[in-house]
Short mmCIF file of C-alpha atoms in Angstrom, two decimals:
data_model
loop_
_atom_site.label_atom_id
_atom_site.label_comp_id
_atom_site.label_asym_id
_atom_site.label_seq_id
_atom_site.Cartn_x
_atom_site.Cartn_y
_atom_site.Cartn_z
CA MET A 1 15.35 -69.43 -71.24
CA LYS A 2 17.84 -66.66 -71.82
CA ALA A 3 20.66 -65.94 -69.50
CA THR A 4 19.36 -62.58 -68.75
CA GLU A 5 16.01 -63.86 -67.98
CA ARG A 6 16.62 -66.74 -65.71
CA THR A 7 16.50 -66.72 -61.95
CA ASP A 8 19.93 -67.11 -59.94
CA THR A 9 18.57 -70.37 -58.38
CA LEU A 10 18.27 -73.90 -60.02
CA ALA A 11 15.86 -75.52 -57.67
CA ALA A 12 15.99 -79.13 -56.23
CA PRO A 13 13.09 -81.37 -55.84
CA ALA A 14 11.71 -80.88 -52.25
CA ALA A 15 11.12 -84.47 -51.39
CA ARG A 16 14.70 -85.55 -52.13
CA VAL A 17 17.72 -85.16 -49.68
CA GLY A 18 20.44 -84.42 -52.09
CA PRO A 19 23.99 -82.89 -52.07
CA LEU A 20 24.28 -79.58 -50.34
CA GLY A 21 23.81 -76.68 -52.67
CA VAL A 22 26.77 -74.50 -53.85
CA VAL A 23 27.05 -70.88 -55.05
CA LEU A 24 29.24 -70.07 -57.96
CA ARG A 25 30.87 -66.50 -58.01
CA ALA A 26 33.56 -65.11 -60.53
CA VAL A 27 36.51 -62.95 -59.74
CA GLY A 28 37.82 -60.67 -62.44
CA ALA A 29 34.96 -60.49 -64.76
CA LYS A 30 31.25 -59.35 -64.82
CA THR A 31 28.80 -62.17 -64.72
CA VAL A 32 25.09 -62.66 -65.68
CA PRO A 33 23.63 -63.42 -63.05
CA PRO A 34 26.08 -62.01 -60.43
CA GLU A 35 26.21 -65.36 -58.74
CA LEU A 36 24.56 -68.67 -59.36
CA HIS A 37 23.08 -70.86 -56.70
CA LEU A 38 23.27 -74.57 -57.89
CA ARG A 39 20.90 -76.81 -55.83
CA SER A 40 20.61 -79.83 -58.09
CA GLY A 41 21.67 -81.22 -61.51
CA ARG A 42 24.32 -79.48 -63.64
CA CYS A 43 24.86 -75.91 -65.33
CA THR A 44 27.14 -74.38 -67.99
CA VAL A 45 29.49 -71.63 -67.66
CA GLY A 46 30.85 -69.78 -70.77
CA ALA A 47 30.89 -66.56 -72.53
CA GLN A 48 27.87 -67.53 -74.86
CA ARG A 49 24.56 -65.75 -74.23
CA GLY A 50 22.26 -68.71 -72.77
CA SER A 51 24.91 -70.36 -70.47
CA ASP A 52 23.70 -70.52 -66.97
CA LEU A 53 26.60 -68.30 -65.82
CA VAL A 54 27.76 -66.05 -68.59
CA LEU A 55 31.33 -64.68 -68.12
CA ASP A 56 32.19 -61.48 -69.79
CA SER A 57 35.68 -62.11 -71.10
CA PRO A 58 37.24 -62.76 -74.36
CA ALA A 59 39.52 -65.49 -72.91
CA VAL A 60 36.47 -67.63 -71.96
CA SER A 61 35.15 -69.94 -74.64
CA ARG A 62 31.69 -69.63 -75.71
CA GLN A 63 31.00 -73.04 -73.96
CA HIS A 64 33.70 -73.35 -71.52
CA LEU A 65 32.83 -75.53 -68.46
CA GLU A 66 29.95 -77.64 -67.17
CA VAL A 67 29.41 -77.99 -63.35
CA GLU A 68 27.49 -80.76 -61.71
CA LEU A 69 26.30 -81.07 -58.19
CA VAL A 70 27.50 -84.40 -56.67
CA PRO A 71 27.67 -85.53 -53.00
CA GLU A 72 31.53 -84.66 -52.65
CA GLY A 73 30.83 -81.20 -53.99
CA VAL A 74 31.00 -80.30 -57.68
CA ARG A 75 32.15 -82.26 -60.79
CA LEU A 76 33.78 -80.05 -63.22
CA THR A 77 33.91 -80.97 -67.02
CA ASP A 78 35.90 -78.79 -69.40
CA LEU A 79 33.91 -78.49 -72.76
CA GLY A 80 36.95 -78.37 -75.02
CA SER A 81 37.67 -74.82 -74.21
CA ARG A 82 40.40 -72.88 -76.02
CA ASN A 83 42.38 -71.48 -72.96
CA GLY A 84 41.41 -74.34 -70.59
CA THR A 85 40.32 -74.81 -66.97
CA PHE A 86 42.97 -74.84 -64.24
CA TYR A 87 43.07 -76.14 -60.74
CA LEU A 88 46.07 -75.71 -58.43
CA GLY A 89 47.97 -74.64 -61.46
CA GLN A 90 47.16 -77.78 -63.60
CA ARG A 91 44.96 -77.72 -66.63
CA ILE A 92 42.14 -80.28 -65.94
CA GLU A 93 39.47 -81.92 -68.16
CA ARG A 94 37.42 -83.52 -65.55
CA ALA A 95 37.59 -83.29 -61.74
CA VAL A 96 35.58 -83.36 -58.51
CA LEU A 97 36.16 -80.49 -56.05
CA ALA A 98 34.92 -79.84 -52.71
CA PRO A 99 33.36 -76.41 -52.00
CA GLY A 100 35.87 -73.84 -50.91
CA SER A 101 37.89 -74.71 -54.05
CA ARG A 102 38.97 -72.11 -57.01
CA VAL A 103 39.43 -72.76 -60.54
CA ARG A 104 40.78 -70.55 -63.27
CA VAL A 105 38.62 -70.36 -66.51
CA GLY A 106 40.45 -68.67 -69.20
CA ASP A 107 41.56 -65.41 -67.22
CA VAL A 108 38.57 -65.48 -64.74
CA GLU A 109 38.65 -67.11 -61.17
CA LEU A 110 35.60 -69.16 -60.16
CA VAL A 111 34.91 -69.78 -56.50
CA PHE A 112 32.67 -72.42 -55.38
CA GLU A 113 30.95 -72.26 -51.84
CA VAL A 114 28.35 -74.12 -49.89
CA GLN A 115 25.11 -72.45 -50.19
CA ARG A 116 24.49 -70.18 -47.31
CA GLY A 117 21.62 -71.38 -44.94
CA GLU A 118 21.93 -75.00 -46.19
CA LEU A 119 22.31 -76.14 -42.53
CA ILE A 120 21.23 -73.02 -40.68
CA ASP A 121 17.64 -72.91 -41.85
CA VAL A 122 17.13 -76.65 -41.42
CA PRO A 123 14.20 -77.54 -39.30
CA ALA A 124 14.77 -79.44 -36.04
CA PHE A 125 14.57 -83.12 -36.09
CA ASP A 126 11.15 -84.62 -35.24
CA ARG A 127 12.54 -87.45 -33.07
CA SER A 128 14.87 -87.62 -29.98
CA GLU A 129 17.16 -90.14 -31.36
CA TYR A 130 19.38 -90.09 -34.52
CA ARG A 131 21.52 -92.94 -35.44
CA GLY A 132 22.47 -94.00 -31.89
CA LEU A 133 22.62 -90.29 -30.77
CA VAL A 134 20.06 -89.41 -27.88
CA GLY A 135 18.83 -85.85 -27.47
CA GLU A 136 15.33 -84.42 -26.48
CA SER A 137 16.65 -80.72 -26.05
CA ALA A 138 15.99 -78.22 -28.81
CA ALA A 139 19.99 -77.81 -29.20
CA MET A 140 20.34 -81.53 -29.93
CA ARG A 141 17.32 -81.83 -32.38
CA ARG A 142 18.73 -78.88 -34.35
CA LEU A 143 21.98 -80.71 -34.61
CA PHE A 144 20.10 -83.87 -35.61
CA GLY A 145 18.48 -81.82 -38.30
CA SER A 146 21.80 -80.66 -39.70
CA LEU A 147 23.05 -84.24 -39.70
CA SER A 148 19.90 -85.63 -41.50
CA ARG A 149 20.31 -82.86 -44.16
CA LEU A 150 24.08 -84.06 -44.55
CA GLU A 151 23.01 -87.39 -45.60
CA GLY A 152 23.05 -86.65 -49.40
CA SER A 153 26.50 -85.24 -49.10
CA LEU A 154 30.15 -86.42 -48.51
CA LEU A 155 31.65 -83.13 -47.84
CA SER A 156 34.39 -82.47 -45.21
CA VAL A 157 32.81 -81.62 -41.71
CA LEU A 158 34.63 -80.09 -38.85
CA LEU A 159 32.97 -80.98 -35.46
CA GLU A 160 33.73 -78.43 -32.60
CA GLY A 161 32.94 -78.75 -28.91
CA GLU A 162 34.19 -79.42 -25.58
CA SER A 163 36.01 -82.50 -24.37
CA GLY A 164 33.61 -85.26 -23.60
CA VAL A 165 30.49 -83.91 -25.63
CA GLY A 166 30.70 -86.90 -27.82
CA LYS A 167 32.17 -85.66 -30.99
CA GLU A 168 33.27 -89.14 -32.12
CA LEU A 169 29.80 -90.48 -31.82
CA VAL A 170 28.62 -87.60 -34.00
CA ALA A 171 31.15 -88.46 -36.44
CA ARG A 172 30.00 -92.08 -36.59
CA ALA A 173 26.45 -90.97 -36.99
CA ILE A 174 27.56 -88.86 -40.02
CA HIS A 175 29.35 -91.83 -41.42
CA ALA A 176 26.32 -94.18 -40.85
CA GLY A 177 24.01 -91.77 -42.73
CA SER A 178 26.20 -91.61 -45.73
CA SER A 179 26.57 -93.56 -48.78
CA ARG A 180 29.64 -94.87 -47.35
CA ALA A 181 28.16 -96.56 -44.27
CA ALA A 182 29.13 -100.09 -45.36
CA LYS A 183 32.82 -99.09 -45.67
CA PRO A 184 35.48 -98.65 -42.93
CA PHE A 185 35.27 -95.84 -40.30
CA VAL A 186 38.66 -95.04 -38.82
CA ALA A 187 39.25 -92.73 -35.75
CA LEU A 188 42.60 -91.37 -35.14
CA ASN A 189 43.28 -89.17 -32.11
CA CYS A 190 45.98 -86.74 -33.18
CA GLY A 191 46.53 -85.67 -29.51
CA ALA A 192 47.71 -89.13 -28.53
CA LEU A 193 50.31 -89.62 -30.99
CA PRO A 194 54.07 -88.85 -30.58
CA ARG A 195 55.29 -86.27 -32.87
CA GLU A 196 57.75 -88.75 -34.65
CA LEU A 197 55.10 -91.27 -35.56
CA PHE A 198 52.56 -88.75 -37.16
CA ALA A 199 53.45 -89.58 -40.76
CA SER A 200 53.43 -93.30 -40.30
CA GLU A 201 50.10 -93.35 -38.43
CA LEU A 202 48.53 -91.31 -40.99
CA PHE A 203 50.02 -92.55 -44.34
CA GLY A 204 51.61 -95.83 -43.27
CA HIS A 205 55.35 -96.97 -43.88
CA VAL A 206 57.13 -99.53 -46.06
CA ARG A 207 59.33 -102.25 -44.54
CA GLY A 208 62.76 -100.62 -43.43
CA ALA A 209 61.56 -96.92 -43.63
CA PHE A 210 63.13 -96.42 -40.35
CA THR A 211 64.57 -98.14 -37.36
CA GLY A 212 61.96 -100.49 -36.17
CA ALA A 213 59.85 -100.68 -39.23
CA ALA A 214 60.13 -104.41 -39.56
CA ASP A 215 56.98 -104.81 -41.64
CA LYS A 216 54.85 -102.73 -43.92
CA ARG A 217 52.06 -100.82 -42.13
CA LEU A 218 48.95 -99.36 -43.62
CA GLY A 219 48.35 -95.78 -42.27
CA ALA A 220 44.73 -94.72 -41.18
CA PHE A 221 44.11 -93.12 -44.48
CA GLU A 222 44.44 -96.52 -46.25
CA GLN A 223 42.64 -98.48 -43.71
CA ALA A 224 39.72 -96.06 -44.45
CA ASP A 225 39.90 -96.12 -48.16
CA GLY A 226 36.37 -95.95 -49.67
CA GLY A 227 34.98 -94.92 -46.11
CA THR A 228 35.43 -92.09 -43.69
CA ILE A 229 38.29 -91.06 -41.35
CA LEU A 230 37.88 -89.00 -38.29
CA LEU A 231 40.99 -86.90 -37.32
CA ASP A 232 40.22 -86.20 -33.69
CA GLU A 233 41.86 -83.42 -31.77
CA ILE A 234 42.96 -82.04 -35.16
CA SER A 235 44.45 -78.82 -33.53
CA GLU A 236 47.19 -81.00 -32.10
CA LEU A 237 48.50 -81.99 -35.83
CA PRO A 238 52.03 -80.43 -35.95
CA LEU A 239 52.50 -77.63 -38.36
CA GLU A 240 55.09 -79.53 -40.26
CA MET A 241 52.60 -82.29 -40.92
CA GLN A 242 49.84 -80.12 -42.12
CA PRO A 243 51.10 -79.56 -45.75
CA ALA A 244 51.15 -83.30 -46.24
CA LEU A 245 47.62 -83.77 -45.07
CA LEU A 246 46.64 -80.91 -47.41
CA ARG A 247 48.02 -82.51 -50.28
CA VAL A 248 46.11 -85.65 -49.53
CA LEU A 249 42.92 -83.74 -49.25
CA GLU A 250 43.47 -81.74 -52.56
CA GLN A 251 44.81 -84.31 -54.66
CA HIS A 252 43.38 -87.71 -53.15
CA GLU A 253 46.86 -89.31 -53.15
CA LEU A 254 49.26 -90.20 -50.48
CA LYS A 255 52.85 -91.47 -50.13
CA ALA A 256 53.75 -93.96 -47.43
CA VAL A 257 56.90 -93.20 -45.42
CA GLY A 258 59.83 -94.66 -47.30
CA ALA A 259 57.65 -95.29 -50.43
CA ASP A 260 58.87 -94.16 -53.95
CA ARG A 261 55.47 -93.76 -55.48
CA THR A 262 52.12 -92.37 -54.58
CA ARG A 263 48.80 -94.17 -54.63
CA GLN A 264 45.23 -92.95 -55.09
CA ILE A 265 43.03 -92.75 -52.18
CA ASP A 266 39.14 -92.01 -51.73
CA VAL A 267 38.35 -91.24 -48.12
CA ARG A 268 35.74 -88.76 -46.61
CA VAL A 269 37.40 -86.67 -43.88
CA LEU A 270 35.77 -85.46 -40.70
CA ALA A 271 37.61 -83.49 -38.23
CA ALA A 272 37.02 -82.65 -34.41
CA SER A 273 38.57 -80.15 -32.04
CA ASN A 274 37.89 -78.96 -28.52
CA ARG A 275 39.41 -75.65 -29.52
CA PRO A 276 38.03 -73.14 -31.96
CA LEU A 277 40.15 -73.98 -35.13
CA ASP A 278 39.50 -70.55 -36.68
CA LEU A 279 41.22 -68.93 -33.81
CA GLU A 280 44.02 -71.42 -34.00
CA ALA A 281 44.48 -70.53 -37.54
CA ALA A 282 44.41 -66.86 -36.89
CA ALA A 283 47.08 -67.23 -34.19
CA GLY A 284 49.41 -69.19 -36.63
CA ARG A 285 49.10 -72.43 -34.88
CA PHE A 286 47.21 -74.08 -37.77
CA ARG A 287 47.28 -73.54 -41.29
CA GLU A 288 44.58 -71.36 -42.74
CA ASP A 289 44.15 -73.18 -45.97
CA LEU A 290 44.09 -76.51 -44.32
CA TYR A 291 41.41 -75.11 -42.06
CA TYR A 292 39.09 -73.96 -44.93
CA ARG A 293 39.59 -77.38 -46.50
CA LEU A 294 38.44 -79.28 -43.24
CA ALA A 295 35.60 -76.84 -42.40
CA VAL A 296 33.67 -77.13 -45.60
CA VAL A 297 30.70 -77.70 -43.28
CA LYS A 298 31.26 -76.73 -39.51
CA LEU A 299 29.11 -78.03 -36.78
CA ARG A 300 29.09 -77.30 -32.98
CA VAL A 301 28.25 -80.12 -30.45
CA PRO A 302 26.76 -78.41 -27.47
CA PRO A 303 27.83 -79.10 -23.98
CA LEU A 304 25.73 -81.05 -21.50
CA ARG A 305 25.11 -77.76 -19.44
CA GLU A 306 23.22 -76.32 -22.51
CA ARG A 307 21.06 -79.48 -22.79
CA THR A 308 20.08 -80.59 -19.42
CA ASP A 309 16.88 -81.96 -20.56
CA ASP A 310 18.80 -84.63 -22.11
CA ILE A 311 20.29 -86.09 -19.03
CA PRO A 312 17.39 -88.50 -18.03
CA ALA A 313 17.36 -90.07 -21.45
CA LEU A 314 21.11 -90.14 -21.74
CA ALA A 315 21.54 -91.70 -18.26
CA ALA A 316 18.76 -94.29 -19.08
CA ALA A 317 20.32 -95.27 -22.22
CA LEU A 318 24.04 -95.58 -20.62
CA ALA A 319 22.38 -97.73 -17.81
CA MET A 320 20.51 -99.84 -20.49
CA ALA A 321 23.73 -100.54 -22.41
CA SER A 322 24.60 -102.91 -19.37
CA GLY A 323 21.30 -104.38 -19.02
CA ALA A 324 20.03 -102.37 -16.06
CA SER A 325 17.83 -99.26 -15.19
CA LEU A 326 18.03 -96.36 -12.86
CA PRO A 327 15.49 -95.48 -10.08
CA PRO A 328 13.78 -92.17 -10.45
CA HIS A 329 15.61 -90.55 -7.24
CA VAL A 330 18.98 -91.30 -8.96
CA ILE A 331 17.83 -89.60 -12.17
CA GLU A 332 16.62 -86.67 -10.24
CA ALA A 333 20.11 -86.56 -8.53
CA LEU A 334 21.91 -86.64 -11.77
CA LYS A 335 19.80 -83.75 -13.15
CA ALA A 336 20.98 -81.61 -10.32
CA ARG A 337 24.76 -82.32 -10.85
CA ARG A 338 27.25 -80.04 -12.78
CA TYR A 339 29.13 -82.00 -15.62
CA PRO A 340 32.43 -80.22 -16.61
CA GLY A 341 33.44 -83.32 -18.33
CA ASN A 342 30.00 -83.43 -20.23
CA VAL A 343 28.58 -86.71 -21.46
CA ARG A 344 31.85 -88.58 -20.71
CA GLU A 345 31.59 -87.51 -16.92
CA LEU A 346 27.85 -88.59 -16.77
CA ARG A 347 28.74 -92.05 -18.26
CA ASN A 348 31.36 -92.44 -15.44
CA VAL A 349 29.04 -91.32 -12.78
CA VAL A 350 26.35 -93.94 -14.13
CA ASN A 351 29.05 -96.71 -14.26
CA ALA A 352 30.23 -95.89 -10.72
CA TYR A 353 26.52 -95.94 -9.47
CA GLN A 354 25.97 -99.41 -11.16
CA ALA A 355 29.13 -100.76 -9.52
CA LEU A 356 28.84 -99.15 -6.09
CA GLY A 357 25.06 -98.78 -5.72
CA GLU A 358 25.40 -95.07 -4.86
CA LEU A 359 26.59 -91.92 -6.66
CA PRO A 360 30.14 -90.92 -6.26
CA PRO A 361 30.53 -87.37 -4.79
CA GLU A 362 30.71 -84.43 -7.24
CA SER A 363 34.37 -83.42 -8.22
CA GLU A 364 35.49 -80.64 -6.17
CA THR A 365 36.61 -77.49 -7.81
CA ARG A 366 40.01 -77.27 -6.19
CA PRO A 367 42.97 -78.34 -8.34
CA SER A 368 43.74 -82.09 -8.29
CA LEU A 369 47.09 -83.46 -7.50
CA LEU A 370 47.72 -83.94 -11.06
CA ASP A 371 47.02 -80.37 -11.89
CA SER A 372 49.58 -79.19 -9.24
CA VAL A 373 52.21 -81.59 -10.52
CA LEU A 374 51.57 -80.25 -14.06
CA SER A 375 51.63 -76.73 -12.86
CA ASP A 376 55.03 -77.43 -11.28
CA SER A 377 56.47 -79.07 -14.47
CA ILE A 378 55.70 -76.27 -16.84
CA ASP A 379 58.43 -73.99 -18.16
CA ALA A 380 57.15 -70.87 -19.66
CA ASP A 381 60.32 -70.21 -21.41
CA ARG A 382 60.19 -73.42 -23.42
CA PRO A 383 58.10 -73.97 -26.56
CA TYR A 384 54.60 -75.48 -26.07
CA ALA A 385 55.22 -78.34 -28.66
CA GLU A 386 58.43 -79.39 -26.98
CA GLN A 387 57.06 -79.57 -23.44
CA LYS A 388 53.81 -81.20 -24.61
CA ASP A 389 55.87 -84.00 -26.48
CA GLU A 390 57.98 -84.50 -23.47
CA LEU A 391 55.10 -84.83 -21.05
CA LEU A 392 53.17 -87.07 -23.59
CA GLN A 393 56.07 -89.44 -23.74
CA ARG A 394 56.37 -89.70 -20.01
CA PHE A 395 52.78 -90.41 -19.77
CA THR A 396 52.87 -92.93 -22.51
CA ARG A 397 55.72 -94.79 -20.73
CA ALA A 398 54.02 -95.00 -17.35
CA TYR A 399 50.62 -96.04 -18.96
CA LEU A 400 52.26 -98.78 -21.04
CA SER A 401 54.33 -100.03 -18.27
CA ALA A 402 51.27 -100.36 -15.92
CA VAL A 403 49.20 -102.09 -18.66
CA LEU A 404 51.95 -104.51 -19.35
CA HIS A 405 52.43 -105.15 -15.65
CA ALA A 406 48.53 -105.79 -15.42
CA THR A 407 48.66 -108.43 -18.20
CA SER A 408 51.98 -109.99 -16.98
CA GLY A 409 53.68 -108.82 -20.25
CA ASN A 410 51.20 -110.20 -22.67
CA GLN A 411 51.31 -107.73 -25.57
CA THR A 412 48.22 -108.97 -27.21
CA GLN A 413 46.19 -108.39 -23.93
CA ALA A 414 47.86 -105.16 -23.29
CA ALA A 415 46.97 -103.90 -26.65
CA ALA A 416 43.41 -104.82 -26.39
CA ARG A 417 43.18 -102.91 -23.03
CA ALA A 418 44.98 -99.93 -24.30
CA GLY A 419 42.60 -99.91 -27.50
CA LEU A 420 45.84 -99.98 -29.72
CA SER A 421 46.79 -102.35 -32.43
CA ARG A 422 49.35 -104.94 -31.53
CA THR A 423 51.91 -103.48 -34.22
CA TYR A 424 51.46 -100.00 -32.73
CA LEU A 425 52.04 -101.21 -29.11
CA SER A 426 55.15 -103.10 -30.19
CA GLU A 427 56.43 -99.77 -31.93
CA LEU A 428 55.71 -97.68 -28.85
CA MET A 429 57.53 -100.23 -26.61
CA ALA A 430 60.61 -100.15 -28.97
CA LYS A 431 60.76 -96.36 -29.01
CA LEU A 432 60.44 -96.24 -25.36
CA GLY A 433 62.76 -98.92 -24.45
CA LEU A 434 60.15 -100.91 -22.74
CA THR A 435 60.42 -104.84 -22.43
CA ARG A 436 57.61 -107.29 -21.63
CA ARG A 437 59.00 -107.34 -17.94
#
């Protein structure tokens, strides 16, 4: 079929769940067709009539580039072109790029984007459970449908939703439904890290890299190599750390703190935020280029108030986890409550009922003592990041002191209670000047 006669869509077999389709557009040259929708297989780009995407430019070779759809996005193969194919200023012969990337073909810029509607027009899931997630509401079944469609892809996903809605559980379901399910899943909470430990926690460090670095430590990315990493509360990532993360995402390599060489890394990145990250980027609090690299696919996890139909099934599943069941009158009482803390609050209420035999009273709307103390501690004339780090350090000191006291100074038991690694607990203790006593 000649280029001028072909349709702008290469169709995928309907029965197969494959990678998400992409759209190829050119900047700086006329093309036939104006844009190419690639849903499966591969296509060719060049100046030669008969290419799937014909570029009208003398700087483009007759057969310049081959584009193949893969789970990570697109695989580009330069076909021995005269003027080359360039990505991030470097000439490439073969590379796998995520949607959102741009390459230069001769003097033409090619843009790759996720096919619009790939996750919008997906039908609702036909069951009320998806890989450990429970939901009978229309909102959750739509989300399950999108997650099911994602199973053929390994693209970066940004999960947005209020605190307590279960974004980490959704991330685990995405991992479980991917081809990397047998590989590690590592979750890192960016909101719980002291500012000076971000680089070490993300990328690791070598022995002697800084005071207290007595041994080599693998960072979260190396721990997740071959698998999936979740960067929770990604909006809390300091601006000065964001270029380093972007380099890892773009170049698939990292350098540990204190190391003299980089190493290749193969990790699928999921991110989660309880604040709209696009608004954070627009306000200058988050790098726009990093936002677009993380939000190749963006999914919203609905709050519990938008899916009250799910409360009976969720409550029953939470109770069943401890081998118990809830009487019908308790289920009805749970349906009547408000849940500003979302599913996390529902879980706490169910746990309290199982421990006490009665439902705890609903939280009052008046500010708590902690809210009042925080309000008194905030200085509007000081920068946000500076005060956040100071308050976080004071909380960390108080929390670790309490855990160490409860375990009589046993650091192994304290680390297990806190959900931290033994090494990280020791680093925090050294930083804060805490002893076993």
